[in-house]
JSON list of C-alpha atoms and ligand atoms in Angstrom, two decimals:
[
{"chain": "A", "resi": 9, "resn": "UNK", "atom": "CA", "xyz": [1.80, -9.67, 11.79]},
{"chain": "A", "resi": 10, "resn": "UNK", "atom": "CA", "xyz": [4.17, -9.81, 14.38]},
{"chain": "A", "resi": 11, "resn": "UNK", "atom": "CA", "xyz": [7.27, -9.55, 12.37]},
{"chain": "A", "resi": 12, "resn": "UNK", "atom": "CA", "xyz": [6.19, -6.22, 10.74]},
{"chain": "A", "resi": 13, "resn": "UNK", "atom": "CA", "xyz": [5.09, -4.60, 14.14]},
{"chain": "A", "resi": 14, "resn": "UNK", "atom": "CA", "xyz": [8.31, -5.65, 15.62]},
{"chain": "A", "resi": 15, "resn": "UNK", "atom": "CA", "xyz": [10.23, -3.88, 13.06]},
{"chain": "A", "resi": 16, "resn": "UNK", "atom": "CA", "xyz": [8.09, -0.75, 13.07]},
{"chain": "A", "resi": 17, "resn": "UNK", "atom": "CA", "xyz": [8.78, -0.75, 16.85]},
{"chain": "A", "resi": 18, "resn": "UNK", "atom": "CA", "xyz": [12.53, -1.20, 16.42]},
{"chain": "A", "resi": 19, "resn": "UNK", "atom": "CA", "xyz": [13.12, 0.82, 13.39]},
{"chain": "A", "resi": 20, "resn": "UNK", "atom": "CA", "xyz": [10.20, 3.32, 12.82]},
{"chain": "A", "resi": 21, "resn": "UNK", "atom": "CA", "xyz": [10.47, 6.98, 13.81]},
{"chain": "A", "resi": 22, "resn": "UNK", "atom": "CA", "xyz": [7.48, 9.05, 14.11]},
{"chain": "A", "resi": 23, "resn": "UNK", "atom": "CA", "xyz": [7.66, 12.50, 12.19]},
{"chain": "A", "resi": 24, "resn": "UNK", "atom": "CA", "xyz": [4.65, 13.90, 13.63]},
{"chain": "A", "resi": 25, "resn": "UNK", "atom": "CA", "xyz": [0.93, 12.90, 14.78]},
{"chain": "A", "resi": 26, "resn": "UNK", "atom": "CA", "xyz": [0.22, 11.75, 11.08]},
{"chain": "A", "resi": 27, "resn": "UNK", "atom": "CA", "xyz": [3.49, 10.47, 9.70]},
{"chain": "A", "resi": 28, "resn": "UNK", "atom": "CA", "xyz": [5.54, 7.49, 10.54]},
{"chain": "A", "resi": 29, "resn": "UNK", "atom": "CA", "xyz": [8.94, 7.33, 8.86]},
{"chain": "A", "resi": 30, "resn": "UNK", "atom": "CA", "xyz": [10.02, 3.73, 8.01]},
{"chain": "A", "resi": 31, "resn": "UNK", "atom": "CA", "xyz": [12.75, 4.18, 5.50]},
{"chain": "A", "resi": 32, "resn": "UNK", "atom": "CA", "xyz": [14.90, 1.63, 7.04]},
{"chain": "A", "resi": 33, "resn": "UNK", "atom": "CA", "xyz": [12.97, -1.16, 5.36]},
{"chain": "A", "resi": 34, "resn": "UNK", "atom": "CA", "xyz": [10.11, -0.13, 3.44]},
{"chain": "A", "resi": 35, "resn": "UNK", "atom": "CA", "xyz": [10.33, 3.59, 1.89]},
{"chain": "A", "resi": 36, "resn": "UNK", "atom": "CA", "xyz": [14.03, 4.00, 1.11]},
{"chain": "A", "resi": 37, "resn": "UNK", "atom": "CA", "xyz": [16.15, 1.14, 2.13]},
{"chain": "A", "resi": 38, "resn": "UNK", "atom": "CA", "xyz": [14.34, -2.25, 1.79]},
{"chain": "A", "resi": 39, "resn": "UNK", "atom": "CA", "xyz": [14.43, -5.47, 4.03]},
{"chain": "A", "resi": 40, "resn": "UNK", "atom": "CA", "xyz": [13.86, -8.28, 1.29]},
{"chain": "A", "resi": 41, "resn": "UNK", "atom": "CA", "xyz": [13.55, -10.86, 3.83]},
{"chain": "A", "resi": 42, "resn": "UNK", "atom": "CA", "xyz": [10.65, -8.95, 5.76]},
{"chain": "A", "resi": 43, "resn": "UNK", "atom": "CA", "xyz": [9.43, -8.07, 2.06]},
{"chain": "A", "resi": 44, "resn": "UNK", "atom": "CA", "xyz": [9.31, -11.89, 1.41]},
{"chain": "A", "resi": 45, "resn": "UNK", "atom": "CA", "xyz": [7.28, -12.41, 4.56]},
{"chain": "A", "resi": 46, "resn": "UNK", "atom": "CA", "xyz": [5.05, -9.58, 3.79]},
{"chain": "A", "resi": 47, "resn": "UNK", "atom": "CA", "xyz": [4.43, -11.17, 0.12]},
{"chain": "A", "resi": 48, "resn": "UNK", "atom": "CA", "xyz": [3.69, -14.63, 1.86]},
{"chain": "A", "resi": 49, "resn": "UNK", "atom": "CA", "xyz": [1.14, -13.16, 4.12]},
{"chain": "A", "resi": 50, "resn": "UNK", "atom": "CA", "xyz": [-0.69, -11.35, 1.29]},
{"chain": "A", "resi": 51, "resn": "UNK", "atom": "CA", "xyz": [-0.50, -14.41, -0.89]},
{"chain": "A", "resi": 52, "resn": "UNK", "atom": "CA", "xyz": [-2.06, -16.62, 1.97]},
{"chain": "A", "resi": 53, "resn": "UNK", "atom": "CA", "xyz": [-4.71, -13.90, 2.87]},
{"chain": "A", "resi": 54, "resn": "UNK", "atom": "CA", "xyz": [-5.79, -13.69, -0.66]},
{"chain": "A", "resi": 55, "resn": "UNK", "atom": "CA", "xyz": [-5.19, -17.51, -1.65]},
{"chain": "A", "resi": 56, "resn": "UNK", "atom": "CA", "xyz": [-8.21, -18.74, -3.45]},
{"chain": "A", "resi": 57, "resn": "UNK", "atom": "CA", "xyz": [-9.58, -15.24, -4.53]},
{"chain": "A", "resi": 58, "resn": "UNK", "atom": "CA", "xyz": [-8.40, -15.95, -8.28]},
{"chain": "A", "resi": 59, "resn": "UNK", "atom": "CA", "xyz": [-5.89, -13.36, -8.48]},
{"chain": "A", "resi": 60, "resn": "UNK", "atom": "CA", "xyz": [-4.51, -12.78, -11.94]},
{"chain": "A", "resi": 61, "resn": "UNK", "atom": "CA", "xyz": [-2.54, -9.93, -11.22]},
{"chain": "A", "resi": 62, "resn": "UNK", "atom": "CA", "xyz": [-1.28, -7.28, -8.73]},
{"chain": "A", "resi": 63, "resn": "UNK", "atom": "CA", "xyz": [-1.75, -3.58, -9.11]},
{"chain": "A", "resi": 64, "resn": "UNK", "atom": "CA", "xyz": [0.28, -1.08, -7.15]},
{"chain": "A", "resi": 65, "resn": "UNK", "atom": "CA", "xyz": [1.83, 2.35, -7.48]},
{"chain": "A", "resi": 66, "resn": "UNK", "atom": "CA", "xyz": [5.38, 3.60, -7.73]},
{"chain": "A", "resi": 67, "resn": "UNK", "atom": "CA", "xyz": [7.85, 3.24, -5.76]},
{"chain": "A", "resi": 68, "resn": "UNK", "atom": "CA", "xyz": [7.33, 2.00, -2.30]},
{"chain": "A", "resi": 69, "resn": "UNK", "atom": "CA", "xyz": [4.65, -0.19, -3.25]},
{"chain": "A", "resi": 70, "resn": "UNK", "atom": "CA", "xyz": [6.79, -2.31, -5.60]},
{"chain": "A", "resi": 71, "resn": "UNK", "atom": "CA", "xyz": [8.49, -4.23, -3.22]},
{"chain": "A", "resi": 72, "resn": "UNK", "atom": "CA", "xyz": [5.83, -5.89, -1.42]},
{"chain": "A", "resi": 73, "resn": "UNK", "atom": "CA", "xyz": [3.80, -6.03, -4.22]},
{"chain": "A", "resi": 74, "resn": "UNK", "atom": "CA", "xyz": [6.64, -8.06, -6.15]},
{"chain": "A", "resi": 75, "resn": "UNK", "atom": "CA", "xyz": [6.92, -10.44, -3.41]},
{"chain": "A", "resi": 76, "resn": "UNK", "atom": "CA", "xyz": [3.08, -11.10, -3.17]},
{"chain": "A", "resi": 77, "resn": "UNK", "atom": "CA", "xyz": [3.31, -11.57, -7.08]},
{"chain": "A", "resi": 78, "resn": "UNK", "atom": "CA", "xyz": [6.14, -14.18, -6.56]},
{"chain": "A", "resi": 79, "resn": "UNK", "atom": "CA", "xyz": [4.28, -16.05, -4.34]},
{"chain": "A", "resi": 80, "resn": "UNK", "atom": "CA", "xyz": [0.79, -15.97, -6.25]},
{"chain": "A", "resi": 81, "resn": "UNK", "atom": "CA", "xyz": [2.68, -16.53, -9.43]},
{"chain": "A", "resi": 82, "resn": "UNK", "atom": "CA", "xyz": [1.13, -13.37, -11.12]},
{"chain": "A", "resi": 83, "resn": "UNK", "atom": "CA", "xyz": [2.54, -10.60, -12.83]},
{"chain": "A", "resi": 84, "resn": "UNK", "atom": "CA", "xyz": [2.96, -7.02, -11.01]},
{"chain": "A", "resi": 85, "resn": "UNK", "atom": "CA", "xyz": [1.86, -3.90, -12.59]},
{"chain": "A", "resi": 86, "resn": "UNK", "atom": "CA", "xyz": [2.96, -0.62, -11.23]},
{"chain": "A", "resi": 87, "resn": "UNK", "atom": "CA", "xyz": [1.05, 2.87, -11.65]},
{"chain": "A", "resi": 88, "resn": "UNK", "atom": "CA", "xyz": [3.34, 5.43, -12.89]},
{"chain": "A", "resi": 89, "resn": "UNK", "atom": "CA", "xyz": [3.47, 8.81, -11.18]},
{"chain": "A", "resi": 90, "resn": "UNK", "atom": "CA", "xyz": [5.23, 10.70, -13.90]},
{"chain": "A", "resi": 91, "resn": "UNK", "atom": "CA", "xyz": [4.76, 10.47, -17.66]},
{"chain": "A", "resi": 92, "resn": "UNK", "atom": "CA", "xyz": [7.54, 8.24, -19.31]},
{"chain": "A", "resi": 93, "resn": "UNK", "atom": "CA", "xyz": [8.59, 8.71, -22.97]},
{"chain": "A", "resi": 94, "resn": "UNK", "atom": "CA", "xyz": [8.02, 5.34, -23.61]},
{"chain": "A", "resi": 95, "resn": "UNK", "atom": "CA", "xyz": [4.64, 5.27, -21.91]},
{"chain": "A", "resi": 96, "resn": "UNK", "atom": "CA", "xyz": [2.31, 7.33, -24.22]},
{"chain": "A", "resi": 97, "resn": "UNK", "atom": "CA", "xyz": [-0.42, 5.42, -25.93]},
{"chain": "A", "resi": 98, "resn": "UNK", "atom": "CA", "xyz": [-3.53, 3.85, -24.58]},
{"chain": "A", "resi": 99, "resn": "UNK", "atom": "CA", "xyz": [-3.21, 5.13, -20.87]},
{"chain": "A", "resi": 100, "resn": "UNK", "atom": "CA", "xyz": [-5.64, 4.41, -18.07]},
{"chain": "A", "resi": 101, "resn": "UNK", "atom": "CA", "xyz": [-5.26, 7.42, -15.75]},
{"chain": "A", "resi": 102, "resn": "UNK", "atom": "CA", "xyz": [-6.67, 8.69, -12.24]},
{"chain": "A", "resi": 103, "resn": "UNK", "atom": "CA", "xyz": [-6.04, 11.89, -10.37]},
{"chain": "A", "resi": 104, "resn": "UNK", "atom": "CA", "xyz": [-4.23, 11.14, -6.86]},
{"chain": "A", "resi": 105, "resn": "UNK", "atom": "CA", "xyz": [-3.60, 13.68, -4.24]},
{"chain": "A", "resi": 106, "resn": "UNK", "atom": "CA", "xyz": [-0.40, 12.49, -2.62]},
{"chain": "A", "resi": 107, "resn": "UNK", "atom": "CA", "xyz": [-0.51, 12.84, 1.15]},
{"chain": "A", "resi": 108, "resn": "UNK", "atom": "CA", "xyz": [2.97, 12.89, 1.96]},
{"chain": "A", "resi": 109, "resn": "UNK", "atom": "CA", "xyz": [4.14, 15.36, -0.82]},
{"chain": "A", "resi": 110, "resn": "UNK", "atom": "CA", "xyz": [0.95, 17.67, -0.55]},
{"chain": "A", "resi": 111, "resn": "UNK", "atom": "CA", "xyz": [0.45, 17.75, -4.47]},
{"chain": "A", "resi": 112, "resn": "UNK", "atom": "CA", "xyz": [-1.56, 16.23, -7.35]},
{"chain": "A", "resi": 113, "resn": "UNK", "atom": "CA", "xyz": [-0.18, 13.23, -9.34]},
{"chain": "A", "resi": 114, "resn": "UNK", "atom": "CA", "xyz": [-1.85, 11.83, -12.47]},
{"chain": "A", "resi": 115, "resn": "UNK", "atom": "CA", "xyz": [-1.00, 8.42, -12.16]},
{"chain": "A", "resi": 116, "resn": "UNK", "atom": "CA", "xyz": [-1.17, 6.02, -15.26]},
{"chain": "A", "resi": 117, "resn": "UNK", "atom": "CA", "xyz": [-1.07, 2.30, -16.37]},
{"chain": "A", "resi": 118, "resn": "UNK", "atom": "CA", "xyz": [-0.91, 1.02, -20.08]},
{"chain": "A", "resi": 119, "resn": "UNK", "atom": "CA", "xyz": [-4.13, -0.37, -20.85]},
{"chain": "A", "resi": 120, "resn": "UNK", "atom": "CA", "xyz": [-2.33, -3.34, -22.39]},
{"chain": "A", "resi": 121, "resn": "UNK", "atom": "CA", "xyz": [-1.43, -4.56, -18.82]},
{"chain": "A", "resi": 122, "resn": "UNK", "atom": "CA", "xyz": [-5.15, -4.93, -17.43]},
{"chain": "A", "resi": 123, "resn": "UNK", "atom": "CA", "xyz": [-8.35, -6.09, -18.75]},
{"chain": "A", "resi": 124, "resn": "UNK", "atom": "CA", "xyz": [-11.92, -7.16, -17.89]},
{"chain": "A", "resi": 125, "resn": "UNK", "atom": "CA", "xyz": [-10.22, -10.85, -17.47]},
{"chain": "A", "resi": 126, "resn": "UNK", "atom": "CA", "xyz": [-8.27, -9.83, -14.40]},
{"chain": "A", "resi": 127, "resn": "UNK", "atom": "CA", "xyz": [-8.91, -10.28, -11.02]},
{"chain": "A", "resi": 128, "resn": "UNK", "atom": "CA", "xyz": [-6.74, -7.60, -9.34]},
{"chain": "A", "resi": 129, "resn": "UNK", "atom": "CA", "xyz": [-5.18, -7.31, -5.85]},
{"chain": "A", "resi": 130, "resn": "UNK", "atom": "CA", "xyz": [-4.20, -3.67, -5.01]},
{"chain": "A", "resi": 131, "resn": "UNK", "atom": "CA", "xyz": [-1.14, -3.33, -2.81]},
{"chain": "A", "resi": 132, "resn": "UNK", "atom": "CA", "xyz": [0.22, -0.32, -1.23]},
{"chain": "A", "resi": 133, "resn": "UNK", "atom": "CA", "xyz": [2.82, 0.56, 1.56]},
{"chain": "A", "resi": 134, "resn": "UNK", "atom": "CA", "xyz": [0.58, 2.77, 3.42]},
{"chain": "A", "resi": 135, "resn": "UNK", "atom": "CA", "xyz": [-3.01, 3.56, 3.73]},
{"chain": "A", "resi": 136, "resn": "UNK", "atom": "CA", "xyz": [-3.77, 6.95, 5.17]},
{"chain": "A", "resi": 137, "resn": "UNK", "atom": "CA", "xyz": [-6.81, 9.15, 3.62]},
{"chain": "A", "resi": 138, "resn": "UNK", "atom": "CA", "xyz": [-7.23, 6.59, 0.93]},
{"chain": "A", "resi": 139, "resn": "UNK", "atom": "CA", "xyz": [-6.31, 8.67, -2.42]},
{"chain": "A", "resi": 140, "resn": "UNK", "atom": "CA", "xyz": [-3.79, 6.49, -3.80]},
{"chain": "A", "resi": 141, "resn": "UNK", "atom": "CA", "xyz": [-5.73, 3.28, -3.14]},
{"chain": "A", "resi": 142, "resn": "UNK", "atom": "CA", "xyz": [-8.97, 4.92, -4.55]},
{"chain": "A", "resi": 143, "resn": "UNK", "atom": "CA", "xyz": [-7.06, 6.33, -7.47]},
{"chain": "A", "resi": 144, "resn": "UNK", "atom": "CA", "xyz": [-5.41, 2.45, -8.19]},
{"chain": "A", "resi": 145, "resn": "UNK", "atom": "CA", "xyz": [-9.21, 1.30, -7.95]},
{"chain": "A", "resi": 146, "resn": "UNK", "atom": "CA", "xyz": [-10.36, 3.78, -10.29]},
{"chain": "A", "resi": 147, "resn": "UNK", "atom": "CA", "xyz": [-7.83, 2.46, -12.96]},
{"chain": "A", "resi": 148, "resn": "UNK", "atom": "CA", "xyz": [-8.68, -1.05, -12.35]},
{"chain": "A", "resi": 149, "resn": "UNK", "atom": "CA", "xyz": [-12.13, -0.37, -12.70]},
{"chain": "A", "resi": 150, "resn": "UNK", "atom": "CA", "xyz": [-11.63, 1.68, -15.96]},
{"chain": "A", "resi": 151, "resn": "UNK", "atom": "CA", "xyz": [-10.06, -1.32, -17.24]},
{"chain": "A", "resi": 152, "resn": "UNK", "atom": "CA", "xyz": [-13.26, -3.40, -16.14]},
{"chain": "A", "resi": 153, "resn": "UNK", "atom": "CA", "xyz": [-11.11, -5.57, -13.95]},
{"chain": "A", "resi": 154, "resn": "UNK", "atom": "CA", "xyz": [-12.65, -7.27, -11.00]},
{"chain": "A", "resi": 155, "resn": "UNK", "atom": "CA", "xyz": [-11.05, -5.92, -7.65]},
{"chain": "A", "resi": 156, "resn": "UNK", "atom": "CA", "xyz": [-10.63, -8.88, -5.27]},
{"chain": "A", "resi": 157, "resn": "UNK", "atom": "CA", "xyz": [-9.31, -6.44, -2.56]},
{"chain": "A", "resi": 158, "resn": "UNK", "atom": "CA", "xyz": [-6.66, -4.25, -1.14]},
{"chain": "A", "resi": 159, "resn": "UNK", "atom": "CA", "xyz": [-3.45, -5.54, 0.63]},
{"chain": "A", "resi": 160, "resn": "UNK", "atom": "CA", "xyz": [-1.80, -2.68, 2.93]},
{"chain": "A", "resi": 161, "resn": "UNK", "atom": "CA", "xyz": [1.48, -2.86, 4.69]},
{"chain": "A", "resi": 162, "resn": "UNK", "atom": "CA", "xyz": [0.70, -0.26, 7.17]},
{"chain": "A", "resi": 163, "resn": "UNK", "atom": "CA", "xyz": [-2.84, 1.19, 7.80]},
{"chain": "A", "resi": 164, "resn": "UNK", "atom": "CA", "xyz": [-3.26, 4.28, 9.81]},
{"chain": "A", "resi": 165, "resn": "UNK", "atom": "CA", "xyz": [-6.68, 3.65, 11.39]},
{"chain": "A", "resi": 166, "resn": "UNK", "atom": "CA", "xyz": [-6.96, 7.27, 12.74]},
{"chain": "A", "resi": 167, "resn": "UNK", "atom": "CA", "xyz": [-7.19, 8.10, 8.99]},
{"chain": "A", "resi": 168, "resn": "UNK", "atom": "CA", "xyz": [-10.14, 7.81, 6.73]},
{"chain": "A", "resi": 169, "resn": "UNK", "atom": "CA", "xyz": [-8.80, 5.74, 4.02]},
{"chain": "A", "resi": 170, "resn": "UNK", "atom": "CA", "xyz": [-9.58, 2.37, 5.65]},
{"chain": "A", "resi": 171, "resn": "UNK", "atom": "CA", "xyz": [-13.17, 3.45, 6.38]},
{"chain": "A", "resi": 172, "resn": "UNK", "atom": "CA", "xyz": [-13.84, 4.91, 3.10]},
{"chain": "A", "resi": 173, "resn": "UNK", "atom": "CA", "xyz": [-12.49, 1.36, 1.37]},
{"chain": "A", "resi": 174, "resn": "UNK", "atom": "CA", "xyz": [-14.42, -0.86, 3.52]},
{"chain": "A", "resi": 175, "resn": "UNK", "atom": "CA", "xyz": [-17.77, 1.46, 3.26]},
{"chain": "A", "resi": 176, "resn": "UNK", "atom": "CA", "xyz": [-17.32, 1.08, -0.46]},
{"chain": "A", "resi": 177, "resn": "UNK", "atom": "CA", "xyz": [-17.38, -2.88, 0.21]},
{"chain": "A", "resi": 178, "resn": "UNK", "atom": "CA", "xyz": [-13.83, -3.56, -0.60]},
{"chain": "A", "resi": 179, "resn": "UNK", "atom": "CA", "xyz": [-11.87, -6.38, 1.38]},
{"chain": "A", "resi": 180, "resn": "UNK", "atom": "CA", "xyz": [-9.04, -4.45, 2.83]},
{"chain": "A", "resi": 181, "resn": "UNK", "atom": "CA", "xyz": [-6.26, -6.64, 4.40]},
{"chain": "A", "resi": 182, "resn": "UNK", "atom": "CA", "xyz": [-3.77, -4.63, 6.66]},
{"chain": "A", "resi": 183, "resn": "UNK", "atom": "CA", "xyz": [-0.61, -6.19, 8.04]},
{"chain": "A", "resi": 184, "resn": "UNK", "atom": "CA", "xyz": [-0.30, -3.45, 10.81]},
{"chain": "A", "resi": 185, "resn": "UNK", "atom": "CA", "xyz": [-2.94, -1.19, 11.81]},
{"chain": "A", "resi": 186, "resn": "UNK", "atom": "CA", "xyz": [-1.67, 1.97, 13.72]},
{"chain": "A", "resi": 187, "resn": "UNK", "atom": "CA", "xyz": [-4.16, 3.44, 16.43]},
{"chain": "A", "resi": 188, "resn": "UNK", "atom": "CA", "xyz": [-2.12, 6.57, 16.97]},
{"chain": "A", "resi": 189, "resn": "UNK", "atom": "CA", "xyz": [1.07, 8.28, 16.39]},
{"chain": "A", "resi": 190, "resn": "UNK", "atom": "CA", "xyz": [0.23, 11.04, 19.37]},
{"chain": "A", "resi": 191, "resn": "UNK", "atom": "CA", "xyz": [3.01, 12.13, 21.70]},
{"chain": "A", "resi": 192, "resn": "UNK", "atom": "CA", "xyz": [5.61, 10.09, 19.43]},
{"chain": "A", "resi": 193, "resn": "UNK", "atom": "CA", "xyz": [4.12, 7.04, 20.69]},
{"chain": "A", "resi": 194, "resn": "UNK", "atom": "CA", "xyz": [2.98, 4.45, 17.90]},
{"chain": "A", "resi": 195, "resn": "UNK", "atom": "CA", "xyz": [-0.13, 2.33, 19.21]},
{"chain": "A", "resi": 196, "resn": "UNK", "atom": "CA", "xyz": [-1.29, -0.44, 17.40]},
{"chain": "A", "resi": 197, "resn": "UNK", "atom": "CA", "xyz": [-4.98, -1.56, 16.86]},
{"chain": "A", "resi": 198, "resn": "UNK", "atom": "CA", "xyz": [-4.46, -5.07, 18.32]},
{"chain": "A", "resi": 199, "resn": "UNK", "atom": "CA", "xyz": [-3.56, -4.85, 21.87]},
{"chain": "A", "resi": 200, "resn": "UNK", "atom": "CA", "xyz": [-1.41, -7.95, 21.50]},
{"chain": "A", "resi": 201, "resn": "UNK", "atom": "CA", "xyz": [0.77, -5.75, 19.41]},
{"chain": "A", "resi": 202, "resn": "UNK", "atom": "CA", "xyz": [1.32, -2.97, 22.13]},
{"chain": "A", "resi": 203, "resn": "UNK", "atom": "CA", "xyz": [2.68, 0.33, 22.23]},
{"chain": "A", "resi": 204, "resn": "UNK", "atom": "CA", "xyz": [6.26, 1.54, 21.01]},
{"chain": "A", "resi": 205, "resn": "UNK", "atom": "CA", "xyz": [8.00, 4.77, 22.36]},
{"chain": "A", "resi": 206, "resn": "UNK", "atom": "CA", "xyz": [9.68, 6.10, 19.53]},
{"chain": "A", "resi": 207, "resn": "UNK", "atom": "CA", "xyz": [10.89, 9.41, 20.26]},
{"chain": "A", "resi": 208, "resn": "UNK", "atom": "CA", "xyz": [13.98, 9.87, 17.98]},
{"chain": "B", "resi": 15, "resn": "LIG", "atom": "P1", "xyz": [-3.32, 8.10, 1.05]},
{"chain": "B", "resi": 15, "resn": "LIG", "atom": "O1", "xyz": [-3.33, 8.19, -0.48]},
{"chain": "B", "resi": 15, "resn": "LIG", "atom": "O2", "xyz": [-4.01, 6.92, 1.62]},
{"chain": "B", "resi": 15, "resn": "LIG", "atom": "O3", "xyz": [-3.61, 9.40, 1.80]},
{"chain": "B", "resi": 15, "resn": "LIG", "atom": "O4", "xyz": [-1.69, 7.91, 1.50]},
{"chain": "B", "resi": 15, "resn": "LIG", "atom": "C1", "xyz": [-1.06, 6.72, 0.78]},
{"chain": "B", "resi": 15, "resn": "LIG", "atom": "C2", "xyz": [0.16, 7.15, 0.38]},
{"chain": "B", "resi": 15, "resn": "LIG", "atom": "O5", "xyz": [0.93, 8.16, 0.87]},
{"chain": "B", "resi": 15, "resn": "LIG", "atom": "C3", "xyz": [1.06, 5.85, 0.36]},
{"chain": "B", "resi": 15, "resn": "LIG", "atom": "O6", "xyz": [1.23, 5.47, -1.02]},
{"chain": "B", "resi": 15, "resn": "LIG", "atom": "C4", "xyz": [2.37, 6.38, 1.04]},
{"chain": "B", "resi": 15, "resn": "LIG", "atom": "O7", "xyz": [3.25, 6.63, 0.11]},
{"chain": "B", "resi": 15, "resn": "LIG", "atom": "C5", "xyz": [2.15, 7.64, 1.52]},
{"chain": "B", "resi": 15, "resn": "LIG", "atom": "N1", "xyz": [1.86, 7.83, 3.00]},
{"chain": "B", "resi": 15, "resn": "LIG", "atom": "C6", "xyz": [0.74, 7.99, 3.73]},
{"chain": "B", "resi": 15, "resn": "LIG", "atom": "N2", "xyz": [0.83, 8.16, 4.89]},
{"chain": "B", "resi": 15, "resn": "LIG", "atom": "C7", "xyz": [2.48, 7.79, 5.16]},
{"chain": "B", "resi": 15, "resn": "LIG", "atom": "C8", "xyz": [3.18, 7.65, 6.64]},
{"chain": "B", "resi": 15, "resn": "LIG", "atom": "O8", "xyz": [2.79, 7.96, 7.53]},
{"chain": "B", "resi": 15, "resn": "LIG", "atom": "N3", "xyz": [4.81, 7.65, 6.08]},
{"chain": "B", "resi": 15, "resn": "LIG", "atom": "C9", "xyz": [4.80, 7.16, 4.83]},
{"chain": "B", "resi": 15, "resn": "LIG", "atom": "N4", "xyz": [6.34, 7.09, 4.76]},
{"chain": "B", "resi": 15, "resn": "LIG", "atom": "N5", "xyz": [4.04, 7.35, 3.74]},
{"chain": "B", "resi": 15, "resn": "LIG", "atom": "C10", "xyz": [2.92, 7.63, 4.02]}
]
């Protein structure tokens, strides 16, 4: 998705050979116009898949997921990373190792928001080693919902998550796929998306 790769080139910064910071439009400040375009793109890629619900994880998955939900006209459920006082009964949970925080989180969704009647699109901001995505899939599977696929804003193709999910037979639609962050340069998988020098 050209608009997204241009934004990454213009505003992203490479924190290390494995971490890209995009807090000007996705992870802290949010660019609503770009999120709307992202939502439209997910909606068009999954049009006709019979999606009844979008599942994501707080906090950075929420903005793209809500925009996709708006386009597909379905509700958006986000898994919580911390126990809420109002969220105590009938929880579906999964354990997820956080790539950026280097800690385990128990993520949870109330069972009243997912059921065997649902066809779920799982959306997240980044796909790295796939732990968050697999945790969300575990929750959807425990609810006996059908998983139509994954919509990922930025996949880091040099890490294992994409391969793991695709090997499990899941459809994975990533709007930008990064081949490498070596030497503080972002290289995208598709050659037309080019390279961006981002030494900041
Ligand atoms: P995974 O579970 O696939 O290893 O990592 C995905 C999660 O870690 C995402 O939900 C995202 O919040 C975070 N993450 C992974 N890699 C990056 C990255 O390069 N930059 C940022 N900002 N977040 C990342």
